[in-house]
Amino acid sequence: KIVLKKEDVETGDLVLINQKHTLKSKINNLVFFDEKYKNIKLNDNANYALHLILDNINAKNEIVPVSGYRTLGEQKNIYNTSLKENGRNYTQKYVALPNASEHQTGLALDFCIYKDGKCYIEHDVEDKIETKWIHQNSHRYGFIIRYPEGKEDITKYSYEPWHLRYVGNIASNIYNNNLTLEEYKDKESIK
């Protein structure tokens, strides 16, 4: 059993960022995904784990991150643009408020599937075999599907099959017990 201290929930790979728990600590250890995707930054642990997944299944050109770390300014822009283009209802389901976005930690990423000359993104990845593999196996590399289907009342966001979150060693525990990060936090002893 893993016992967490209260301060561990606000730092490191286990940081809980959502509408109630906003970003409080400075972000460190960001690296570029690779030479080809220099616009994508991730936490170094998340980056290493993502490369392991892609190398092990030989999918570097088929499964690629399209969004990783975001600055506060980038998140503000994404949120405000979504409000204007999609309205409040959609935005509240899919776009985090500034300082309430996991992307600001560098531990979260959105991916797309390149197949048949097309980039499948967001809900277009849902039925792809590559996405199903990622959903069933990414926990072995420290990732979880952060906003799983059927858990919208807990995460407060709609199902996002394209959104991975690096949590490290607890990923398999979360996956095997069908938990969200919020549920995991509530189940574990936090002192």
XYZ file of C-alpha atoms in Angstrom:
191
model
C 0.000 0.000 0.000
C 1.234 3.456 -0.913
C 0.760 6.131 1.743
C 0.823 9.696 0.539
C 1.467 12.832 2.468
C -0.839 15.763 1.764
C 1.957 17.733 0.106
C 2.617 14.813 -2.298
C -0.796 15.381 -3.879
C 0.295 18.867 -4.929
C 3.700 17.974 -6.415
C 5.494 15.452 -8.568
C 3.953 12.786 -10.772
C 0.941 12.467 -8.452
C -0.104 16.107 -8.556
C -3.881 16.338 -8.733
C -5.005 19.146 -11.009
C -8.708 19.659 -11.601
C -11.407 22.256 -11.044
C -10.945 22.062 -7.257
C -7.161 21.572 -7.123
C -5.319 24.196 -9.119
C -1.641 24.322 -9.994
C 0.385 25.512 -7.031
C 3.965 24.497 -7.719
C 6.566 25.529 -10.256
C 6.999 23.163 -13.192
C 10.440 21.627 -13.659
C 12.094 18.946 -15.768
C 10.450 19.749 -19.103
C 12.045 18.360 -22.254
C 11.161 18.389 -25.937
C 9.377 15.246 -27.113
C 11.990 14.742 -29.850
C 13.764 16.482 -32.725
C 10.767 16.171 -35.073
C 8.210 17.545 -32.586
C 10.085 20.439 -30.990
C 6.851 22.246 -30.209
C 5.790 19.486 -27.756
C 7.292 19.545 -24.266
C 6.673 16.963 -21.552
C 7.923 16.234 -18.074
C 11.108 14.172 -18.495
C 9.580 11.074 -16.809
C 6.452 11.262 -18.973
C 8.557 11.810 -22.087
C 10.763 8.796 -21.327
C 7.721 6.572 -20.670
C 5.970 7.736 -23.847
C 9.065 6.913 -25.898
C 9.141 3.439 -24.310
C 5.550 2.816 -25.393
C 6.108 4.025 -28.931
C 9.435 2.187 -29.312
C 8.037 -1.083 -27.948
C 5.136 -1.121 -30.389
C 7.085 0.485 -33.248
C 4.506 3.281 -33.540
C 6.578 6.487 -33.522
C 5.056 7.731 -36.765
C 1.516 6.470 -36.114
C 0.825 7.618 -32.552
C 2.122 11.098 -31.849
C 1.536 13.729 -29.198
C -0.218 16.832 -30.488
C -0.288 18.672 -27.182
C 1.866 18.433 -24.076
C 2.978 21.164 -21.686
C 1.112 24.456 -21.940
C 2.002 27.782 -20.389
C -0.591 29.738 -18.425
C -0.948 32.091 -21.391
C -1.530 29.218 -23.826
C -4.188 27.711 -21.564
C -5.938 31.075 -21.216
C -5.965 31.448 -24.998
C -7.335 27.914 -25.555
C -10.048 28.444 -22.939
C -11.123 31.864 -24.254
C -11.074 30.704 -27.881
C -13.225 27.700 -26.998
C -15.707 29.939 -25.184
C -16.066 32.116 -28.284
C -16.180 29.267 -30.813
C -17.974 26.500 -28.884
C -19.865 28.176 -26.053
C -19.781 27.732 -22.304
C -21.417 24.270 -22.132
C -18.884 22.597 -24.454
C -15.936 24.480 -22.968
C -16.774 23.440 -19.401
C -16.919 19.773 -20.481
C -13.676 19.687 -22.468
C -11.405 22.631 -21.654
C -9.823 23.280 -18.278
C -9.669 26.713 -16.750
C -6.207 28.306 -16.633
C -4.225 26.840 -13.693
C -6.683 23.919 -13.578
C -5.196 22.194 -16.630
C -3.025 19.112 -16.327
C -1.247 20.259 -19.463
C 0.363 22.980 -17.355
C 2.207 20.249 -15.411
C 3.866 18.641 -18.434
C 2.458 15.293 -17.238
C -0.496 15.245 -19.646
C -0.603 14.806 -23.379
C -3.129 14.559 -26.155
C -2.303 12.165 -28.965
C -3.452 11.580 -32.497
C -3.344 8.514 -34.732
C -1.763 8.888 -38.188
C -3.336 6.314 -40.444
C -4.211 6.146 -44.128
C -2.645 9.562 -44.689
C -4.947 11.223 -42.152
C -4.492 12.481 -38.590
C -7.269 11.128 -36.385
C -7.686 13.315 -33.336
C -10.036 13.740 -30.393
C -13.146 11.577 -30.793
C -11.900 10.330 -34.172
C -9.334 8.165 -32.307
C -12.010 6.429 -30.241
C -12.552 3.390 -32.478
C -8.972 2.943 -33.696
C -7.166 -0.272 -32.751
C -4.135 1.793 -31.691
C -6.255 3.713 -29.201
C -7.675 0.520 -27.743
C -4.108 -0.789 -27.313
C -3.042 2.451 -25.606
C -6.055 2.267 -23.272
C -5.324 -1.349 -22.327
C -1.538 -1.078 -21.978
C -0.386 2.462 -21.201
C -0.696 1.801 -17.454
C 2.300 -0.538 -17.770
C 4.340 2.539 -18.668
C 2.930 4.850 -15.984
C 0.037 6.447 -17.911
C -3.698 6.485 -17.274
C -6.652 7.603 -19.348
C -7.328 10.677 -17.265
C -10.946 11.285 -18.264
C -12.433 7.798 -18.725
C -15.868 7.022 -20.052
C -18.505 6.654 -17.346
C -16.561 8.731 -14.793
C -17.650 12.184 -15.933
C -19.453 12.883 -12.643
C -16.148 12.372 -10.807
C -13.666 14.079 -13.153
C -16.144 16.808 -14.164
C -14.989 16.439 -17.788
C -16.379 14.477 -20.699
C -14.701 11.287 -21.865
C -11.424 12.067 -23.641
C -9.945 8.928 -25.239
C -7.019 10.999 -26.545
C -5.843 12.398 -23.195
C -3.123 10.511 -21.303
C -1.766 11.443 -17.897
C 1.544 10.233 -16.490
C 1.252 9.173 -12.827
C 4.186 6.767 -12.581
C 4.110 3.583 -10.512
C 0.482 3.882 -9.403
C -0.879 3.686 -12.968
C -1.508 -0.081 -12.880
C -3.244 0.224 -9.511
C -5.545 2.893 -10.951
C -6.165 0.890 -14.150
C -6.742 -2.482 -12.456
C -9.200 -0.969 -9.984
C -11.015 1.147 -12.590
C -10.304 4.367 -10.688
C -9.825 7.979 -11.632
C -7.007 9.972 -10.068
C -9.618 11.615 -7.828
C -10.861 8.209 -6.639
C -7.328 6.983 -6.066
C -6.575 10.061 -3.993
C -9.723 9.512 -1.931
C -8.958 5.795 -1.364
C -5.365 6.237 -0.251
C -4.330 7.407 3.177
C -3.410 11.061 2.963
C -1.933 12.501 6.103
